[in-house]
Short mmCIF file of C-alpha atoms in Angstrom, two decimals:
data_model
loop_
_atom_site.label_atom_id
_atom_site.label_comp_id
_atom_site.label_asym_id
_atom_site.label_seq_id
_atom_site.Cartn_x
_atom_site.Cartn_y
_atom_site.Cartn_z
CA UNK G 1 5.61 15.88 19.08
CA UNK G 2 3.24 14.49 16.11
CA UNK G 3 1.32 11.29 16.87
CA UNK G 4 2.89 8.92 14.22
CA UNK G 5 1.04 7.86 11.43
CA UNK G 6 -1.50 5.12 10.70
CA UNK G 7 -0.28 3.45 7.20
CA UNK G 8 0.08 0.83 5.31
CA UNK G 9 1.73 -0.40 1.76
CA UNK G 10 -0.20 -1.55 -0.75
CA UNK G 11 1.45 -3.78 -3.61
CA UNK G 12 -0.48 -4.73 -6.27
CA UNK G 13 0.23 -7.92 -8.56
CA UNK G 14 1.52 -7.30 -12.61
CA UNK G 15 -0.27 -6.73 -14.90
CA UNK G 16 -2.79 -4.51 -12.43
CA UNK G 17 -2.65 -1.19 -14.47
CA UNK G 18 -2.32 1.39 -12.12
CA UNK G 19 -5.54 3.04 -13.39
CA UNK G 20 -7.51 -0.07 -12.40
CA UNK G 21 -5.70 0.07 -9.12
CA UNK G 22 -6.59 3.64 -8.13
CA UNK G 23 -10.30 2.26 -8.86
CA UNK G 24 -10.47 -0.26 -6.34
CA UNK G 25 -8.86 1.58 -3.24
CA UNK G 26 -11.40 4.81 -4.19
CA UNK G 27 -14.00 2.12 -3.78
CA UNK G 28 -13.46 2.13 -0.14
CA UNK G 29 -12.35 5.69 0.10
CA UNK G 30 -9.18 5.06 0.85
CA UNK G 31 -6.74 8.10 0.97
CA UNK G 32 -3.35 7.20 -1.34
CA UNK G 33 -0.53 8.33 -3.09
CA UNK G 34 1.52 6.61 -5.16
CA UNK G 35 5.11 4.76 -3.73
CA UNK G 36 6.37 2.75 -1.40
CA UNK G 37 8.83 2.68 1.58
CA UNK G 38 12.09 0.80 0.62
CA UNK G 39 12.34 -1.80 3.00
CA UNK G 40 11.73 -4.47 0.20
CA UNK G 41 14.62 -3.49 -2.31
CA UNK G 42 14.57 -2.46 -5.75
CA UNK G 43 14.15 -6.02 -6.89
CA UNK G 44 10.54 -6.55 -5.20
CA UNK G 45 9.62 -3.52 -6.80
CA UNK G 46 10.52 -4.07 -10.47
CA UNK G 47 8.79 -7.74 -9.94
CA UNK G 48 5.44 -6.54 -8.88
CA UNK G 49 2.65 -3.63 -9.80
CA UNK G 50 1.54 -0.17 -9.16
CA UNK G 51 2.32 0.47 -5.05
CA UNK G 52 0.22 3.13 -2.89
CA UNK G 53 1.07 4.48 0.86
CA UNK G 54 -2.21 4.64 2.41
CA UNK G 55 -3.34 7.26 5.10
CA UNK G 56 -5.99 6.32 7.82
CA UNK G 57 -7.23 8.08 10.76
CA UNK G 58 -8.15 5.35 12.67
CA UNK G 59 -6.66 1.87 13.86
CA UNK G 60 -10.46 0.67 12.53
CA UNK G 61 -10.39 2.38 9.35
CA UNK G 62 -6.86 0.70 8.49
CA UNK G 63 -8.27 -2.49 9.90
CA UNK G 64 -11.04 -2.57 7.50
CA UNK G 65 -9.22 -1.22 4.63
CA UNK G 66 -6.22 -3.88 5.14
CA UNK G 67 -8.85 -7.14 5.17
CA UNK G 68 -11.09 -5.18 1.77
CA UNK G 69 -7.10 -5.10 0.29
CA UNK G 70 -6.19 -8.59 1.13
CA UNK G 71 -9.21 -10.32 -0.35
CA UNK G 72 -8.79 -8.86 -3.43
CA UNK G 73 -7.10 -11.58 -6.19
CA UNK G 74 -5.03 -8.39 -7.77
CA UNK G 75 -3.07 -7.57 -4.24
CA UNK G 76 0.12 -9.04 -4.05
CA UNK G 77 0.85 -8.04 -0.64
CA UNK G 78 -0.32 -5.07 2.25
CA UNK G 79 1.96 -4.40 5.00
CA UNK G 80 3.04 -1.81 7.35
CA UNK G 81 5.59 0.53 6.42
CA UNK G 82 9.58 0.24 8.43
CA UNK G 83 10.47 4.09 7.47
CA UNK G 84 13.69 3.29 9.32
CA UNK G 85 14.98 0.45 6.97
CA UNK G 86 16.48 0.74 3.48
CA UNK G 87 17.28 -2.49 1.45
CA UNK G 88 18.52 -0.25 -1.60
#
């Protein structure tokens, strides 16, 4: 059995161009890859900017990452990921 993993969704506000996006979260070192989980719907993610999953290896290390991510005027939201639901 695989420990499960620590994540979280970040959803940046339009116009953030995903370029500028990728800058802040490397910034913090923040491991990323582009996308989302769909428990928002295809609506919320036409209305808002470039999304990342992000990997940590720690409960701290998400922690920190989530309150850098929040204070930051171009995040429209950060949340944990529901795998499990699917709003599409």
């Amino acid at each position: 059995m695989t420990p499960d993993k620590i994540e979280l969704i970040a959803v940046f506000k339009q116009p953030v161009e995903l370029e500028d996006a990728q800058a802040l979260l490397r910034i913090k070192a923040i491991r990323y890859r582009t996308g989302m989980d769909s428990s928002r719907g295809k609506l919320y993610f036409y209305s808002t900017g470039p999304k990342f999953i992000l990997t940590f290896l720690t409960d701290i290390e998400k922690t920190d990452a989530k309150a850098y991510l929040e204070a930051l005027t171009e995040i429209h939201e950060v949340y944990t990921p529901d795998w499990d639901k699917c709003k599409d």
